[in-house]
CSV table of C-alpha atoms and ligand atoms in Angstrom, one decimal:
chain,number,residue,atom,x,y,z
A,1,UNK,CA,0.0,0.0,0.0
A,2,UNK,CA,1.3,3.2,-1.4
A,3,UNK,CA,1.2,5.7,1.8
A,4,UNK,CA,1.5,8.9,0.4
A,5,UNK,CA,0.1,12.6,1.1
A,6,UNK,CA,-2.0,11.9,-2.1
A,7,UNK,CA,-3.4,8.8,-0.5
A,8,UNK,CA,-7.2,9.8,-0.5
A,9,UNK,CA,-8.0,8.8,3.7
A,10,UNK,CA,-10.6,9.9,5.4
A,11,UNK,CA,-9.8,9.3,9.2
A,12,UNK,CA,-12.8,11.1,10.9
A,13,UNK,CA,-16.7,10.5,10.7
A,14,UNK,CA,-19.7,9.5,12.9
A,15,UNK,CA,-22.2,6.4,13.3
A,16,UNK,CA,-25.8,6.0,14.9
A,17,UNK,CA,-23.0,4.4,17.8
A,18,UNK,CA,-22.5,8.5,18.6
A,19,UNK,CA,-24.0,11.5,16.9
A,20,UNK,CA,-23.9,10.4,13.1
A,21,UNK,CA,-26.8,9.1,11.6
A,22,UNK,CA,-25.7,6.2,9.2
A,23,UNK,CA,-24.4,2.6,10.6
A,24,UNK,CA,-20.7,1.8,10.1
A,25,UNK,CA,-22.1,-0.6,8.0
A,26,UNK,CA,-23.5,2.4,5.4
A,27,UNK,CA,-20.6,4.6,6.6
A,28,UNK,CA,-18.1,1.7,4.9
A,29,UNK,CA,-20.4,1.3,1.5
A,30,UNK,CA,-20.1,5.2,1.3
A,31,UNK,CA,-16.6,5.6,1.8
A,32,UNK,CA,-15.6,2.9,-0.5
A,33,UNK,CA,-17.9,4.3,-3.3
A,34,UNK,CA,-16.3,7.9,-2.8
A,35,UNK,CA,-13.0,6.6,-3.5
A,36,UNK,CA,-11.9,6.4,-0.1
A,37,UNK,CA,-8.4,4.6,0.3
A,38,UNK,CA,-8.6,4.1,4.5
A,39,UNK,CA,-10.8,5.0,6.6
A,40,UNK,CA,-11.4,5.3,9.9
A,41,UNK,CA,-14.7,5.4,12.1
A,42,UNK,CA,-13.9,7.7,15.2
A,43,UNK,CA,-17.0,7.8,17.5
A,44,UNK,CA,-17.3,10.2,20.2
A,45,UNK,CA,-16.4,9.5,23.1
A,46,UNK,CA,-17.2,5.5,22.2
A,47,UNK,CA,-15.6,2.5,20.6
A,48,UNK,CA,-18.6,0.1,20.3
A,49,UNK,CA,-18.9,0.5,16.6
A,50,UNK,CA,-15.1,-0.9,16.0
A,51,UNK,CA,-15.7,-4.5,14.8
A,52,UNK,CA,-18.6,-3.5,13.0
A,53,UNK,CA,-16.4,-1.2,11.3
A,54,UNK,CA,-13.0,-3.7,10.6
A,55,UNK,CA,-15.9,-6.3,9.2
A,56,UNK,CA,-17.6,-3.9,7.3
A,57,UNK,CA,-14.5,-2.9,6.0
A,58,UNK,CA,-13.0,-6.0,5.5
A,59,UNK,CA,-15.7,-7.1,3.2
A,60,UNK,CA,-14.9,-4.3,0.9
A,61,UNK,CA,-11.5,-4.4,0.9
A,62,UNK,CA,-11.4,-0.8,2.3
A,63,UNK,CA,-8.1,-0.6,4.1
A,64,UNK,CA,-9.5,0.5,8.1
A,65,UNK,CA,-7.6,2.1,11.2
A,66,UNK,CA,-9.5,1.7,14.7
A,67,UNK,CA,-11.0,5.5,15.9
A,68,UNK,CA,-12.1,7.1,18.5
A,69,UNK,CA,-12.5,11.1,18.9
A,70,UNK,CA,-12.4,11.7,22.6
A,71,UNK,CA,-14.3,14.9,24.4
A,72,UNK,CA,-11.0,16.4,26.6
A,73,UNK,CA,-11.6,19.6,29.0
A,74,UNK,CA,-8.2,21.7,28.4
A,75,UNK,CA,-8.2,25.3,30.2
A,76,UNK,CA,-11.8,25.3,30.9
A,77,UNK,CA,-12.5,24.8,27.4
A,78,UNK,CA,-13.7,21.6,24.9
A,79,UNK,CA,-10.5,20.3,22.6
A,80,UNK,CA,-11.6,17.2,20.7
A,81,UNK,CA,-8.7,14.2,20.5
A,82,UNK,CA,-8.7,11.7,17.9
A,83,UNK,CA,-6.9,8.2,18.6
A,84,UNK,CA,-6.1,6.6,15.5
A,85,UNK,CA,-4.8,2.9,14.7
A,86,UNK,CA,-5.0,1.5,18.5
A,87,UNK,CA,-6.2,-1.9,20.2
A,88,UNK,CA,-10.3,-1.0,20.2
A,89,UNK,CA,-10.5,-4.3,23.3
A,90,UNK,CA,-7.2,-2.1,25.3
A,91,UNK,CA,-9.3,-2.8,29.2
A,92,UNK,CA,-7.9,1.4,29.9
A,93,UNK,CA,-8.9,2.9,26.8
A,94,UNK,CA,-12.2,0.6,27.0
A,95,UNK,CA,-12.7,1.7,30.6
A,96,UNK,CA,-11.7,5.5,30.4
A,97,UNK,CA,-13.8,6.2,27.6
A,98,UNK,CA,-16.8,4.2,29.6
A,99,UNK,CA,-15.9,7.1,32.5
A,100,UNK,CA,-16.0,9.9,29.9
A,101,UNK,CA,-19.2,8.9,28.4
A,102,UNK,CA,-20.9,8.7,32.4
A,103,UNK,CA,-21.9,12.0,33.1
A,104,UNK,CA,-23.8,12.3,29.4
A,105,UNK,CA,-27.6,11.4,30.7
A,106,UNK,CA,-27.5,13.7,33.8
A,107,UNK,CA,-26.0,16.5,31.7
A,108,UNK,CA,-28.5,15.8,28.9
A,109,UNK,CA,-31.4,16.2,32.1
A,110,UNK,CA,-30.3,19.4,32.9
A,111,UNK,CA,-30.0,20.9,29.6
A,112,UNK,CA,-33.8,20.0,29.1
A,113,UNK,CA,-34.7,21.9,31.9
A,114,UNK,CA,-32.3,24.8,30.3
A,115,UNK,CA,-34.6,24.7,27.3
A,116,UNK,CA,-38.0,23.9,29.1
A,117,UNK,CA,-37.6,27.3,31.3
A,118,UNK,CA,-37.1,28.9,27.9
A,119,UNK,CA,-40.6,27.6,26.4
A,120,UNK,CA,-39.3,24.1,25.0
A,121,UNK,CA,-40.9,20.9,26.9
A,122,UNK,CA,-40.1,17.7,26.9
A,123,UNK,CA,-36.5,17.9,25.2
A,124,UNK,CA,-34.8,15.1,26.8
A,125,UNK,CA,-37.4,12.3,25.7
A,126,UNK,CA,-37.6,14.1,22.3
A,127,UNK,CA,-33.6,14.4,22.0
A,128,UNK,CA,-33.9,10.8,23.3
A,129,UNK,CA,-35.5,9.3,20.0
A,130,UNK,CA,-32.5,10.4,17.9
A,131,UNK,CA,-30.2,8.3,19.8
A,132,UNK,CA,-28.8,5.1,18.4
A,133,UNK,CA,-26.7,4.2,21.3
A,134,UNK,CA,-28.8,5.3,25.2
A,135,UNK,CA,-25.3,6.0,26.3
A,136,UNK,CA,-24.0,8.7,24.3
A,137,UNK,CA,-26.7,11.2,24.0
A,138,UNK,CA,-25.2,14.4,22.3
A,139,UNK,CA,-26.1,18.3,21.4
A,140,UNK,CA,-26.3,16.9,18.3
A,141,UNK,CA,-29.6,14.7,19.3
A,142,UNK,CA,-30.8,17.8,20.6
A,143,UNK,CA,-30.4,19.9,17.8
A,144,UNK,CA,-32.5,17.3,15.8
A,145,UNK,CA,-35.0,17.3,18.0
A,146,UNK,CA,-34.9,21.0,18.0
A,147,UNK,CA,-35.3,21.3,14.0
A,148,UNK,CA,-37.5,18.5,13.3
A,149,UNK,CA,-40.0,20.1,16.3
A,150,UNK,CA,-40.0,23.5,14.3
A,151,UNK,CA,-38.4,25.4,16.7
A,152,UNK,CA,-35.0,26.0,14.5
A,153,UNK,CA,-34.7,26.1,10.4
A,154,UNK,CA,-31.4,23.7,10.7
A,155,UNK,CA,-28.9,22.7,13.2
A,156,UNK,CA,-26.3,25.6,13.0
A,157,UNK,CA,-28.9,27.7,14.3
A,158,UNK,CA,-30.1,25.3,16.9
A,159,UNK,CA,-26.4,25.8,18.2
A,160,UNK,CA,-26.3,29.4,17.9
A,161,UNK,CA,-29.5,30.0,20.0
A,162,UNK,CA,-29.6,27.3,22.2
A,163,UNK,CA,-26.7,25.0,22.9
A,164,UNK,CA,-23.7,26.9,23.0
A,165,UNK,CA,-21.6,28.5,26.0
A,166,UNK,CA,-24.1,31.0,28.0
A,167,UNK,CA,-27.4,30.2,26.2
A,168,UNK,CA,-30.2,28.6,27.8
A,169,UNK,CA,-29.7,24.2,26.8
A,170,UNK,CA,-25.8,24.8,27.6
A,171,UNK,CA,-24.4,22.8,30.4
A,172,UNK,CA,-21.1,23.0,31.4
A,173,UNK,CA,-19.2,19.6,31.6
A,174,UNK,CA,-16.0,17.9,32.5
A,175,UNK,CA,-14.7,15.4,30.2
A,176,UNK,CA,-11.3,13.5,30.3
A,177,UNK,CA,-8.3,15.3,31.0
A,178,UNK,CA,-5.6,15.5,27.9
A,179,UNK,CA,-3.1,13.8,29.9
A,180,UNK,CA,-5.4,10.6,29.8
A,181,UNK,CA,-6.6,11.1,26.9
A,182,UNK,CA,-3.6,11.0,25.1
A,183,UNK,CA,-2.4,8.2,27.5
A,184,UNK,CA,-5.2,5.8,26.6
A,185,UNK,CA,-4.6,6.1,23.1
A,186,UNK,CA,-0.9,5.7,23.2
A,187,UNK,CA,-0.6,3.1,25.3
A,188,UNK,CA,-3.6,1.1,23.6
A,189,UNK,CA,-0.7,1.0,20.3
A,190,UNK,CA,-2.4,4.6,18.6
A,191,UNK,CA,-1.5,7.6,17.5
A,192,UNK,CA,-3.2,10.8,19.5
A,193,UNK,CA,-4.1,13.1,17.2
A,194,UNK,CA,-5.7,17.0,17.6
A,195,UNK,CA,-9.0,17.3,16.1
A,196,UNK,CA,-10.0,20.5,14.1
A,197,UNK,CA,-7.7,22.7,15.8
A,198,UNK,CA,-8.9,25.8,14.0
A,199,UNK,CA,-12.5,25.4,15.7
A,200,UNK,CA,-11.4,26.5,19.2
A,201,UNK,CA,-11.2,29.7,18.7
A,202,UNK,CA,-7.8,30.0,20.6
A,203,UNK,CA,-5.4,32.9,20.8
A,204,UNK,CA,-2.1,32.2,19.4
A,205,UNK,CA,-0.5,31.8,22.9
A,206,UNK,CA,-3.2,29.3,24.1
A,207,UNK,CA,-3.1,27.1,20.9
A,208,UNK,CA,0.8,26.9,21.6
A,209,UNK,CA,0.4,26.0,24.9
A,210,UNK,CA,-2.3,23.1,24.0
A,211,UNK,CA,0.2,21.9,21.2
A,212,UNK,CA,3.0,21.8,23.3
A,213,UNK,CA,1.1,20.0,26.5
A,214,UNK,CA,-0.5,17.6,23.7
A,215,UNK,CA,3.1,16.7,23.2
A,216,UNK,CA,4.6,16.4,26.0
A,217,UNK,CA,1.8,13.5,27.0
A,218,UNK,CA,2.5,11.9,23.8
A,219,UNK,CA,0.6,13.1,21.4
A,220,UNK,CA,1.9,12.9,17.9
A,221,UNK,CA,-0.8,13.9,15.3
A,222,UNK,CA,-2.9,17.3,14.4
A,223,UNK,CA,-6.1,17.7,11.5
A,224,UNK,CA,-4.7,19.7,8.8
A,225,UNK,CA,-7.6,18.9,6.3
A,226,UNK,CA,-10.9,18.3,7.3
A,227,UNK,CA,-14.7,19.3,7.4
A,228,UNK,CA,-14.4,21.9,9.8
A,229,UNK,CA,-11.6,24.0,8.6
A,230,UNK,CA,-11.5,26.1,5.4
A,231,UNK,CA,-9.0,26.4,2.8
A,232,UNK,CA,-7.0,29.1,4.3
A,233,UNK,CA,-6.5,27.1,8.0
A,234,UNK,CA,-5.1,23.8,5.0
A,235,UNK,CA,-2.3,26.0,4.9
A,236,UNK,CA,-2.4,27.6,8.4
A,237,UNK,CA,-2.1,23.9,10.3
A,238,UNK,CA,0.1,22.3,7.4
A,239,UNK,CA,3.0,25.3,9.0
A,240,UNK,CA,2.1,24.0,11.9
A,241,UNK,CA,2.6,20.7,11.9
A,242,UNK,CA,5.5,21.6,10.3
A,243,UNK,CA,6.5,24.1,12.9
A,244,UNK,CA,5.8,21.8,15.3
A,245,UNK,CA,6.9,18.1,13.7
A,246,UNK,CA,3.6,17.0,13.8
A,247,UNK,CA,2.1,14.0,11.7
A,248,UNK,CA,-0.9,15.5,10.0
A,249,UNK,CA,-4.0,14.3,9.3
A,250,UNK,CA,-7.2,14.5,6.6
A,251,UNK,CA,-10.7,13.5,7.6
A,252,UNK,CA,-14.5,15.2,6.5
A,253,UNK,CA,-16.1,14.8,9.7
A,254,UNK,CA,-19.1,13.2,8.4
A,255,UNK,CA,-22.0,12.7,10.6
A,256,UNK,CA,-24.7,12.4,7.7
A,257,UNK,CA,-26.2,13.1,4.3
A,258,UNK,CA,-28.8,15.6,5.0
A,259,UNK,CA,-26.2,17.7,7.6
A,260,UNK,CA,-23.1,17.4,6.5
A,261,UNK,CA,-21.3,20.1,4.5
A,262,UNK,CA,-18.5,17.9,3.3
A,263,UNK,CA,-18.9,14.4,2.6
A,264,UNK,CA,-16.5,11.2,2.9
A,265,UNK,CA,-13.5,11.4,0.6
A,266,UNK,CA,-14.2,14.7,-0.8
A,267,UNK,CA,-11.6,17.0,0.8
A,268,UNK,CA,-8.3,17.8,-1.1
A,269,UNK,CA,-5.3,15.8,-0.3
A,270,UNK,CA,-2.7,16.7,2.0
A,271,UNK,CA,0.1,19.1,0.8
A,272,UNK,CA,3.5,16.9,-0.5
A,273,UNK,CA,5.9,18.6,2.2
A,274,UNK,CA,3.9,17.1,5.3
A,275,UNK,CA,4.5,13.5,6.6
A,276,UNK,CA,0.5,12.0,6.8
A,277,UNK,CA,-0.1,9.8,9.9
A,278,UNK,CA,-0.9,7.2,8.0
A,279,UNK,CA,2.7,6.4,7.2
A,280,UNK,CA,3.3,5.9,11.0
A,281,UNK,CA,0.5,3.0,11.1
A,282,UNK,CA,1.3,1.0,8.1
A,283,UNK,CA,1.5,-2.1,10.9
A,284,UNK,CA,-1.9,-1.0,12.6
A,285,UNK,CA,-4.0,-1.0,9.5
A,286,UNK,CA,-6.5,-3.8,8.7
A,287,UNK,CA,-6.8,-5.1,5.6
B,1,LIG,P1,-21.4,17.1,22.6
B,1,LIG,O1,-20.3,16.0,22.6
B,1,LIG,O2,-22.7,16.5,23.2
B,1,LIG,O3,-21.0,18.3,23.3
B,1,LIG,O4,-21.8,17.4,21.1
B,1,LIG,C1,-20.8,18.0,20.3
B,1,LIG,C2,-21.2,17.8,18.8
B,1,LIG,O5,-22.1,18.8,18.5
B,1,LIG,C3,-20.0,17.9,17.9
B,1,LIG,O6,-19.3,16.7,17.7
B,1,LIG,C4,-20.7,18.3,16.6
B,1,LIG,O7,-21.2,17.1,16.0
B,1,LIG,C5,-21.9,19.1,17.1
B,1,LIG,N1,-21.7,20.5,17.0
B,1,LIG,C6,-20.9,21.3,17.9
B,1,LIG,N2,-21.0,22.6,17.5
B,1,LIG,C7,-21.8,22.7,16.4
B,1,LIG,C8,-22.2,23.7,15.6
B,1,LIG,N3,-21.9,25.0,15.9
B,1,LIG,N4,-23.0,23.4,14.6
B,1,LIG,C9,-23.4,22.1,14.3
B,1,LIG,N5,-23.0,21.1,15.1
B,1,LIG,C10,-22.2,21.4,16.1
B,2,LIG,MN1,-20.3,15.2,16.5
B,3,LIG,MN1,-15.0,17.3,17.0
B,4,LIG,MN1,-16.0,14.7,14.9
């Protein structure tokens, strides 16, 4: 397998096993008919979709890496982590991610009650038919809920009004820590990788200082090409991962057909002078 930047990978999308709202199953027929070359399924927060995902596959012949995207609380803020090419049945990583996920049903309780004191009954049990797996109920579910009940024309605006920091179905939450997060996934055999770094809306001195503790624990990897950043922050994170010796990595972000603004395998390819994190997992891909 030829593991160049041009290889067309697409190492970060979502299942009905999190927040997305096509199987693994679908999710591998899709990729395979976009052209995708490896793919990975990274979850939130879960890996219960990760044989599914290797068989599915498999019976493509879709080259595969084991995924996980993994909800971290860094200075008082959300980062998002993506493990890449680790041992999905790893007891710590199984386990830590089963802690991270705990705290999901009371916080989705309390942001109904946000949004029922603001006019919107019943949120929970209507967020609570969206959900594919009862243990990682999202925003997301609630955004659904949100547009499909009338209340918002589509989901960016469900966010907007209603579910970010300050407004009324916002709950504050503590997820893993980036030291363990970066632990799990590095000790399970994987490659720790920064999600979307140009959504955090960082200034340049905290960025740094979330690069450079991201390293120190480990981690190895940063998003350069995917869903969430536009064409200027391709360049933006390529110097950085440059800067910084970082492996970088391409992914859409996929999390269905009638949301999603990029789809699987769509994005252009990496630039020539980074190194992809793919050619650090030749050994962990399943073919
Ligand atoms: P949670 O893990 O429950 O906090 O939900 C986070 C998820 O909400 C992300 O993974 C995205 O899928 C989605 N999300 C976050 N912000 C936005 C936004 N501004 N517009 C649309 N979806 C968003
Ligand atoms: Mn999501
Ligand atoms: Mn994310
Ligand atoms: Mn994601």
């Amino acid at each position: 397998m030829n593991l160049a930047t041009t290889l067309n990978a697409d190492l970060h999308c979502h299942s009905v096993v999190s927040d997305g709202t096509l199987t693994p199953e679908a999710l591998a027929g899709r990729a395979k008919a976009a052209g995708v070359e490896l793919w990975s399924l990274t979850d939130h927060d879960e890996i219960g979709g990760q044989q599914r995902a290797i068989d599915a596959a498999r019976a493509l012949d879709l080259p595969y890496l084991t995924g996980t995207e993994i909800s971290v609380t860094f200075a008082g803020r959300v980062v998002h982590i993506v493990g890449l090419g680790f041992d999905h049945r790893a007891p710590e990583m199984v386990e830590g991610l089963r802690a991270t996920r705990g705290g999901r049903e009371s916080r989705a309780r309390e942001m109904a009650a946000g949004l029922a004191q603001v006019g919107i009954p019943g949120a929970f049990e209507g967020a609570l038919k969206y959900v594919g797996n009862p243990e990682l109920i999202s925003r997301t579910h609630f955004a659904r809920f949100l547009v499909d009940g009338g209340f918002c024309n589509d989901v960016p605006e469900v966010f907007r009004r209603f579910l970010t920091d300050g407004k009324p179905g916002f709950v504050p939450h503590k997820w893993a820590s980036l030291k363990d997060a970066v632990g799990w996934i590095t000790r399970a055999g994987g490659i720790a990788v920064i999600a979307h770094p140009g959504r955090y809306d960082f200034t340049p001195t905290e960025e740094y200082a979330l690069i450079t503790e991201f390293m120190a624990h480990g981690g190895r990897g940063i998003e350069v090409v995917t869903g969430s950043h536009t064409a200027a922050e391709f360049g933006r994170y390529a110097d950085t991962a440059i800067e910084f010796g970082l492996l970088a990595s391409r992914g859409s972000d996929f999390h269905s057909p009638e949301e999603s603004r990029v789809d699987l395998g769509t994005l252009p390819p990496l630039a020539g002078r980074l190194t992809p994190v793919w050619a650090a997992l030749a050994e962990r891909i399943h073919h």
